[in-house]
XYZ file of N, CA and C in Angstrom:
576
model
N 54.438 5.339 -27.014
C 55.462 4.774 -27.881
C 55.225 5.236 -29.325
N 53.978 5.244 -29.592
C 53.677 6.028 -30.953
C 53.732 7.302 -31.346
N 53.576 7.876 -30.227
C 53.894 9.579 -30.510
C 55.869 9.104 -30.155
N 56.478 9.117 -29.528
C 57.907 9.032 -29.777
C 58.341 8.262 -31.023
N 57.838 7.327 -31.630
C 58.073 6.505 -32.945
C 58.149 7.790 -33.866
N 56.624 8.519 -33.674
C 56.428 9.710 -34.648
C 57.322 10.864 -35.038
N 57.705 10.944 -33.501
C 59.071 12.519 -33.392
C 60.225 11.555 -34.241
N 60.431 10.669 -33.443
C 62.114 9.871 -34.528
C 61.644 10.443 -35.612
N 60.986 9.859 -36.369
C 60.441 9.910 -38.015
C 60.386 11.201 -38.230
N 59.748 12.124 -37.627
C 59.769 13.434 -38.256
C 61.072 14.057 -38.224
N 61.973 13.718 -36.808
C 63.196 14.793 -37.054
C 64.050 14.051 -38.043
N 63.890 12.638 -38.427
C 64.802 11.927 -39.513
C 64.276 12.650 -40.693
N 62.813 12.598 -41.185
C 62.858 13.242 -42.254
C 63.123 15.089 -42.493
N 62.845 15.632 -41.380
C 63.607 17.136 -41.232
C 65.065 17.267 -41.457
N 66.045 15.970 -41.180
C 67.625 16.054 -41.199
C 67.887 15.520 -42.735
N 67.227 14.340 -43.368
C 66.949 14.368 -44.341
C 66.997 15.526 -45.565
N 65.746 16.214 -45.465
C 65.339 17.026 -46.187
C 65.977 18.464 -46.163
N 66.959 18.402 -44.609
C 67.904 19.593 -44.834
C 69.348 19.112 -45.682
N 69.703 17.854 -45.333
C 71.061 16.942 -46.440
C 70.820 17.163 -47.497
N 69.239 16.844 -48.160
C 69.464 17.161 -49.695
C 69.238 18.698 -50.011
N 68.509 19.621 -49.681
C 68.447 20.925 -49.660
C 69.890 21.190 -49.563
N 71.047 21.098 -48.690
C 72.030 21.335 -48.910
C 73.036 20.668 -50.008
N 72.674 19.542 -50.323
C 73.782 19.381 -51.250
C 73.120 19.547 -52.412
N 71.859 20.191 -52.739
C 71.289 20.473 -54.193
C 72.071 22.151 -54.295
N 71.712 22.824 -53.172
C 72.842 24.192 -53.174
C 73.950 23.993 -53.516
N 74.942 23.102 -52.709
C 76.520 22.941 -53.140
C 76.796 22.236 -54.946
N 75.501 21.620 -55.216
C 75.796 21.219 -56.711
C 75.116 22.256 -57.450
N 74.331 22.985 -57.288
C 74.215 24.277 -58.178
C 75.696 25.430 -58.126
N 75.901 25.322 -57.053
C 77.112 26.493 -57.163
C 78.086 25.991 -57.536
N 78.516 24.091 -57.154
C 79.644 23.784 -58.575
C 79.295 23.967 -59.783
N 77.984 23.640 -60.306
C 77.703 23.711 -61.469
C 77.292 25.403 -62.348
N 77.482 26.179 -61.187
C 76.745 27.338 -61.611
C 78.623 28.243 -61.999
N 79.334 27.484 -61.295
C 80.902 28.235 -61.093
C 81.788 27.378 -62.231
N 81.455 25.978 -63.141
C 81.463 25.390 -64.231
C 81.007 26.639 -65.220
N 79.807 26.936 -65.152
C 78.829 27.649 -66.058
C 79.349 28.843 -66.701
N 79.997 29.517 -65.545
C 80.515 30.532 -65.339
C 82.592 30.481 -66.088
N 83.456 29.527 -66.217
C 84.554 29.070 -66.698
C 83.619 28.563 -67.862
N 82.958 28.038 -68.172
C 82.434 27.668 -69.773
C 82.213 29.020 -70.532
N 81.427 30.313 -69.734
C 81.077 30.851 -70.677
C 82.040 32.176 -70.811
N 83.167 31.816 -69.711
C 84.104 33.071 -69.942
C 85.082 32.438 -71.156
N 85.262 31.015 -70.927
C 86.197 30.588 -72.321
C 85.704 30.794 -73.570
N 84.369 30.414 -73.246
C 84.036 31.117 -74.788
C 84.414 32.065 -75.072
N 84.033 32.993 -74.214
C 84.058 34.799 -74.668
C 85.653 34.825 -75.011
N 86.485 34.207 -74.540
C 87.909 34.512 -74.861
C 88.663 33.702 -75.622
N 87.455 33.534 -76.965
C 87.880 32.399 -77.968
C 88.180 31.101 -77.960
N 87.978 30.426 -76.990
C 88.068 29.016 -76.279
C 87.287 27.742 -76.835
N 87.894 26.787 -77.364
C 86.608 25.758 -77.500
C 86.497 25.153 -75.754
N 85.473 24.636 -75.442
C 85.465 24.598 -74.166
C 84.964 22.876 -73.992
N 85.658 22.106 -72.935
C 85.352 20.801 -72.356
C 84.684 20.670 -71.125
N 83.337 20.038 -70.827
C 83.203 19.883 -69.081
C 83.342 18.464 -69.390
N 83.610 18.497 -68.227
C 83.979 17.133 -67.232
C 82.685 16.074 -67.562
N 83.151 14.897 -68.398
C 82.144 13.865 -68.622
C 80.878 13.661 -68.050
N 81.283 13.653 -66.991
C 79.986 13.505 -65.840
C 79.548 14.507 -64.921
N 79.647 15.596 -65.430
C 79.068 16.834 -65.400
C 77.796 17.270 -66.940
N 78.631 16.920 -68.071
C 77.879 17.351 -69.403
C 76.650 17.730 -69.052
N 75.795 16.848 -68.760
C 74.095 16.662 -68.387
C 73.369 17.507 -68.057
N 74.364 17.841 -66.942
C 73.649 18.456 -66.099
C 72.996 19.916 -65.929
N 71.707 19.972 -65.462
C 71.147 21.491 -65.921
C 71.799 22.346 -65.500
N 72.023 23.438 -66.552
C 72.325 24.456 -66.246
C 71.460 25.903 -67.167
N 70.788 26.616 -66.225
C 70.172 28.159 -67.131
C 69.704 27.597 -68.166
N 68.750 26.677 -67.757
C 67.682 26.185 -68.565
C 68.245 24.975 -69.885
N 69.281 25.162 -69.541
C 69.920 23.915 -70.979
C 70.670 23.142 -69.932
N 71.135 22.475 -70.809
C 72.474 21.714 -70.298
C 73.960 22.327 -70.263
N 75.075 21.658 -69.011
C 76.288 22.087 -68.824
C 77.245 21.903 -69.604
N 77.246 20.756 -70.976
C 77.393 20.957 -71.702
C 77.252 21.466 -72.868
N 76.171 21.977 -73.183
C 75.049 22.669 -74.286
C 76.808 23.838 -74.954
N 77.359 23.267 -76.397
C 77.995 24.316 -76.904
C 79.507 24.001 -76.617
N 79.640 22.994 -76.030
C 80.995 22.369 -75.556
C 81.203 21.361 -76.753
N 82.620 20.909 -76.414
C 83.443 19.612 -77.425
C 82.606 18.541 -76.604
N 82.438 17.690 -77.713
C 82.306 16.283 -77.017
C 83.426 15.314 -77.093
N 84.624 15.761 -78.063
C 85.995 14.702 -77.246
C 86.877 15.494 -77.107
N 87.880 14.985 -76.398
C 89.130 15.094 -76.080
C 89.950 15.420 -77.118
N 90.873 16.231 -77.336
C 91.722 16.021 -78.638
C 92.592 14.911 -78.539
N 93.101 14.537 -79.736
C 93.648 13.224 -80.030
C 94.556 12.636 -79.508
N 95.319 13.399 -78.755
C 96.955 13.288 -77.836
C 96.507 12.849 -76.658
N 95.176 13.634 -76.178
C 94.641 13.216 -74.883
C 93.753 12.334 -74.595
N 93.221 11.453 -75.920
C 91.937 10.379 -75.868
C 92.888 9.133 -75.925
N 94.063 9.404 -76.329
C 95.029 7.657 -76.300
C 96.238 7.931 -74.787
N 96.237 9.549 -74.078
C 97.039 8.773 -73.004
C 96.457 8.096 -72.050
N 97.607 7.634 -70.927
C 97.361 6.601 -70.299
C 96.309 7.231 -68.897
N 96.201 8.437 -69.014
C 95.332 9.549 -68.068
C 94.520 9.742 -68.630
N 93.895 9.429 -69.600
C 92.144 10.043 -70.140
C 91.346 9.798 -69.607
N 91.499 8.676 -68.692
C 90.038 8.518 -67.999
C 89.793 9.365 -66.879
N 91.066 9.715 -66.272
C 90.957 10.889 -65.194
C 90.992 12.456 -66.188
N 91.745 12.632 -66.999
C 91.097 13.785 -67.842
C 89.931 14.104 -68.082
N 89.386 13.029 -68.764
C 88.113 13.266 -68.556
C 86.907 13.756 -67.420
N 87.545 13.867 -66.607
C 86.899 14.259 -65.373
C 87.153 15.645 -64.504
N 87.968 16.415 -65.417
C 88.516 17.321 -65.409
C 87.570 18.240 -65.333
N 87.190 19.422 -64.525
C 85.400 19.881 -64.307
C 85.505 20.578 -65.689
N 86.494 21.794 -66.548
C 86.633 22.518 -67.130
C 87.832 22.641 -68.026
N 88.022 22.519 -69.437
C 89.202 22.478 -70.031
C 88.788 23.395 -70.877
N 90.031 24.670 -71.757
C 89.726 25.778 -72.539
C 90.913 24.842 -73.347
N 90.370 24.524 -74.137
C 91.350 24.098 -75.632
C 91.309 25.049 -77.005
N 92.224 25.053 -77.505
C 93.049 26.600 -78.287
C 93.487 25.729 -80.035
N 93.005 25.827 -80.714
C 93.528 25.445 -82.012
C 95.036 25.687 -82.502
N 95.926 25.220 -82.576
C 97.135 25.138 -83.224
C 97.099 24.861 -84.284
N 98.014 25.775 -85.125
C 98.995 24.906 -86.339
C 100.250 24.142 -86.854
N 100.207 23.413 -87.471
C 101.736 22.925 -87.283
C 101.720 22.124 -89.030
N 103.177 22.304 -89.436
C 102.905 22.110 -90.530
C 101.803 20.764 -91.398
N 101.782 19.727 -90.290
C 101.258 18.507 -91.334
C 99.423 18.796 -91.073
N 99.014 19.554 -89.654
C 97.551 19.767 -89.549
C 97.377 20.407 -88.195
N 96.447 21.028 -88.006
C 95.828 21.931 -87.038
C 94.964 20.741 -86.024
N 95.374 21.733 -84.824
C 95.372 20.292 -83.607
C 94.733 20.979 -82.815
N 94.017 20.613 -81.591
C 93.337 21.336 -80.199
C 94.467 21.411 -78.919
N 94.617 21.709 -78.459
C 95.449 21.433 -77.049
C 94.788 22.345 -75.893
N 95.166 21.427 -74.894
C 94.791 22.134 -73.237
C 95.975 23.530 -73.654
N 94.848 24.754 -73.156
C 95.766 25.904 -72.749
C 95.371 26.264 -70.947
N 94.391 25.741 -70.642
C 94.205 25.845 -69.055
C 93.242 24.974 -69.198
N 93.585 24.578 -67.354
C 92.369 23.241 -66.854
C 91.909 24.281 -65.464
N 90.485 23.596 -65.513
C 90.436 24.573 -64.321
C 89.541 23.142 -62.995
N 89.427 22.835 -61.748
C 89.447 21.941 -61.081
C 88.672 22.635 -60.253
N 87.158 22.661 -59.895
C 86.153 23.229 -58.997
C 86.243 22.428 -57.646
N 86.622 22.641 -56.897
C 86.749 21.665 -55.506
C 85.929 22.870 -54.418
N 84.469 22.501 -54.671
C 83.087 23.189 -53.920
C 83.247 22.845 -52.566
N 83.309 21.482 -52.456
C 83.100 21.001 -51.398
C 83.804 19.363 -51.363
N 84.351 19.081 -52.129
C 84.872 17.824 -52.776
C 86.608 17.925 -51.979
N 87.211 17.145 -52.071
C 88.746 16.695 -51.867
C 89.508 17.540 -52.957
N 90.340 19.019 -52.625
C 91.563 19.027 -53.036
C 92.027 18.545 -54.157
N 92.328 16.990 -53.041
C 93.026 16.270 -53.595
C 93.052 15.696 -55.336
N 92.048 15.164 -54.618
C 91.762 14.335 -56.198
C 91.621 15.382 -57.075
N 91.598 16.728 -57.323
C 91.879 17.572 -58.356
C 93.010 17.319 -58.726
N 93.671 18.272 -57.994
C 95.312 17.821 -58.071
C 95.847 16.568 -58.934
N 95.338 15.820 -58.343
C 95.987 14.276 -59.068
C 95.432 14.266 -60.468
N 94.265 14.774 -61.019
C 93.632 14.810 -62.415
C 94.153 15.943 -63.047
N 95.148 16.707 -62.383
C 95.345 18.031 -63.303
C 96.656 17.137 -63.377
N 97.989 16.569 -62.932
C 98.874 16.149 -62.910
C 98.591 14.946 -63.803
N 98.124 14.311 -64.141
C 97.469 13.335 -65.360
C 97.318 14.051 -66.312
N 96.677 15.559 -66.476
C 97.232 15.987 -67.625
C 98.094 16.446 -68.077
N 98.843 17.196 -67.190
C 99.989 17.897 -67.412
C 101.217 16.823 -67.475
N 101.617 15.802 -66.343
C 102.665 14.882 -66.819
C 102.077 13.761 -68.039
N 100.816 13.393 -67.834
C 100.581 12.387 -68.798
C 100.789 12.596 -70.488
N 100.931 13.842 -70.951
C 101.012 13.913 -72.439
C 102.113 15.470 -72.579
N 103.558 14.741 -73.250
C 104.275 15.874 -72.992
C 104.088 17.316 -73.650
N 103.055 17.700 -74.474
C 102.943 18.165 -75.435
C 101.981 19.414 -73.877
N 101.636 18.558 -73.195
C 100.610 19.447 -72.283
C 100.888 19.649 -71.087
N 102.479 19.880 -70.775
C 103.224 19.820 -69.735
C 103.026 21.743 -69.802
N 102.974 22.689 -70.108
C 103.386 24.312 -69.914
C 101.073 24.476 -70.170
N 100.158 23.719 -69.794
C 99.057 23.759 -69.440
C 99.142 24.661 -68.399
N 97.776 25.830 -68.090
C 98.052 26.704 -67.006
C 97.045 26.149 -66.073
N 96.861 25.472 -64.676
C 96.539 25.223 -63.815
C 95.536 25.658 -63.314
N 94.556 25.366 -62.498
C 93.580 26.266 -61.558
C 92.704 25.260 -60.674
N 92.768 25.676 -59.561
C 92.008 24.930 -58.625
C 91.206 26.296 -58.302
N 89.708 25.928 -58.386
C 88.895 27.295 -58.214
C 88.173 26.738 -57.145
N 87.763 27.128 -55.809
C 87.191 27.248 -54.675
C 86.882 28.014 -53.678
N 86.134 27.965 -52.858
C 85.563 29.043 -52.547
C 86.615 29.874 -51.742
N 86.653 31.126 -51.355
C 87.173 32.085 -50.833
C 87.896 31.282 -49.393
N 86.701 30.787 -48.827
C 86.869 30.251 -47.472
C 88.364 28.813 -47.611
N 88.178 28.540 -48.517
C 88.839 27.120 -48.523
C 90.546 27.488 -49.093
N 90.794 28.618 -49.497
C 92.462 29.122 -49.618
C 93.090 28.303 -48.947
N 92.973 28.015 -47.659
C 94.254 27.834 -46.665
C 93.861 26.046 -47.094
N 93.201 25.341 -47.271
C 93.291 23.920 -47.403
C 94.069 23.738 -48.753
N 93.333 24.305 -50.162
C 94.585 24.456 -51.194
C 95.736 24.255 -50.850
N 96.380 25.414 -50.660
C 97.540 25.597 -49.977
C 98.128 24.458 -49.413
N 97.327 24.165 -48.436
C 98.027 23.087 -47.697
C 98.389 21.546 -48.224
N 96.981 21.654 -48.973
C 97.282 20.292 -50.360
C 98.583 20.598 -51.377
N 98.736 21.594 -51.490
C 99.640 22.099 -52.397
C 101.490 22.313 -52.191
N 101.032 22.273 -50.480
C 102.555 22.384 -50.088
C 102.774 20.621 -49.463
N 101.888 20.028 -49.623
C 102.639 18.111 -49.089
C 103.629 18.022 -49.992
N 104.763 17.269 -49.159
C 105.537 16.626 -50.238
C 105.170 15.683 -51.041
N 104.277 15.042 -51.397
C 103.611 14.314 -52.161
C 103.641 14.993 -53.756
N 103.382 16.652 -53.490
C 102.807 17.240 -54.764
C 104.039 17.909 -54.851
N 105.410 17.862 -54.431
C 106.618 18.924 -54.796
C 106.751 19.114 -56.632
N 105.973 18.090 -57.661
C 105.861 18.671 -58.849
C 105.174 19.409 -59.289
N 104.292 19.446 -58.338
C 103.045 20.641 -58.526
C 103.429 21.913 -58.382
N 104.261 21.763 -57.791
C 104.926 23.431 -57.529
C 105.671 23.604 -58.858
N 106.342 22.908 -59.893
C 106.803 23.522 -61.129
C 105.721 23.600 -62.188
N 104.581 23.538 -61.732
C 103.789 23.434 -62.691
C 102.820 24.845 -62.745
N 103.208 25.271 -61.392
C 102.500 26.688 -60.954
C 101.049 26.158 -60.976
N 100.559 25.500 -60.268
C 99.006 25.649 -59.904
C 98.775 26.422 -59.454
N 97.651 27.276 -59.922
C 96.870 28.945 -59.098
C 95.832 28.280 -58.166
N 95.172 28.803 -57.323
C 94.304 28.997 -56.857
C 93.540 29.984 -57.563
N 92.599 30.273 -57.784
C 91.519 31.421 -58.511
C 90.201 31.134 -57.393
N 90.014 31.720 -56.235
C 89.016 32.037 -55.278
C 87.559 32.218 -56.279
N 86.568 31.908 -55.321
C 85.319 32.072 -56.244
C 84.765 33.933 -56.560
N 85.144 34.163 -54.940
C 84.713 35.884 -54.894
C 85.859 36.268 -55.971
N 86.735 35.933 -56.613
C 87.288 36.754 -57.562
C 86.831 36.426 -58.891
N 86.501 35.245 -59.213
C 86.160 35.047 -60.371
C 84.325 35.467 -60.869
N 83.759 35.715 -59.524
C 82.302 36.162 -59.541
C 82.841 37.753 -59.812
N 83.479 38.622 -59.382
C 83.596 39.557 -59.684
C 84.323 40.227 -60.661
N 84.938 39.525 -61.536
C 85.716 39.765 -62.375
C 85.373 39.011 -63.713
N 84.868 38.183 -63.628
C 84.679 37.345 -65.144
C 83.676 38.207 -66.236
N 83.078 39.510 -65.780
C 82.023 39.710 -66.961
C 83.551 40.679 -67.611
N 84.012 41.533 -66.893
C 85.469 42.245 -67.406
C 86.119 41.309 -67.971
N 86.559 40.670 -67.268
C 87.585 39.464 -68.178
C 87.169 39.123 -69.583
N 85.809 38.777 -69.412
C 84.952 38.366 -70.807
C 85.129 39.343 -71.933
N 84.979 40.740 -71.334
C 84.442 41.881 -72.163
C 86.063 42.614 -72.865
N 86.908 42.367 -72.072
C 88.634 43.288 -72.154
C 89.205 41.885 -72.105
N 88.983 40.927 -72.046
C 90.503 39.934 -72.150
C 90.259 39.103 -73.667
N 91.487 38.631 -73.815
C 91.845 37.773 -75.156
C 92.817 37.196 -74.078
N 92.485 35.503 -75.186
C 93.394 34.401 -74.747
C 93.356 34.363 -73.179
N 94.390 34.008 -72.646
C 94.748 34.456 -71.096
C 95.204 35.199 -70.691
N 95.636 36.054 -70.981
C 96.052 37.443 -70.152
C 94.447 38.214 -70.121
């Protein structure tokens, strides 16, 4: 009975110790594919936002916020969606002028869904985009892995989200943005 007590225990802590081994991988590669949208906005003149409860977290020896805004601009800290904005994995905000003072605004949100629900992206990018009219022509992005296209998609075509479709949400795959972001960095301005 004690050697079988023993096997339970060992293969619990073997299934264990493979759960967190795997989800310390899946939170490095959200956080490493954050890392990666932080430091291409920079390069393309961007002040850059992570997601509240992301900030902390290590990244390449600093933190995921290390060089980011710490608020919201002002349109977006009083709507009735900031608390889901805030949770937004990645925001590139762009300085405006306008005659009475120079303002920040969302010019793209970008929504890392690693291994997480779609969904609930979706619904936090639509909190920003309907919640403050000023940030309704915001450019969209749900970034995930290569493999996961066809679930996008499929979140994307419910009738639930038929406003999502005027809003043009992209998909941006991870194999494209791993292979393309040091170019992008080096030859792009703004968004194009």
């Amino acid at each position: 009975a004690w050697e079988a007590d023993l096997e339970r225990v060992r293969e619990e802590s073997a299934a264990a110790l493979k759960a967190r081994t795997i989800a310390d991988q899946e939170e490095r590669s959200h956080a490493q594919v954050q890392g990666w949208l932080r430091d291409l906005g920079h390069s393309l003149g961007f002040s850059v936002w992570i997601a509240a409860n992301d900030r902390n977290r290590p990244h390449n020896g600093g933190r995921l916020g290390d060089g980011c805004v710490a608020t919201l601009p002002a349109a977006l800290e009083t709507s009735s969606g900031a608390d889901a904005v805030r949770l937004i994995d990645v925001l590139w905000l762009e300085r405006t002028s306008s005659a009475e003072s120079p303002t920040e605004r969302v010019a793209a949100a970008f929504e890392v869904e690693h291994t997480t629900s779609i969904y609930s992206g979706i619904v936090r990018m639509l909190d920003l985009a309907l919640g403050v009219p000023e940030h309704e022509s915001v450019r969209l992005f749900l970034v995930a892995p290569d493999a996961r296209e066809e679930d996008v998609r499929q979140q994307l075509a419910r009738p639930a989200f038929r406003r999502v479709a005027d809003l043009s949400v992209r998909f941006l795959p991870y194999g494209e943005l791993a292979n393309n972001r040091e170019s992008m960095s080096r030859f792009g301005s703004g968004l194009k």
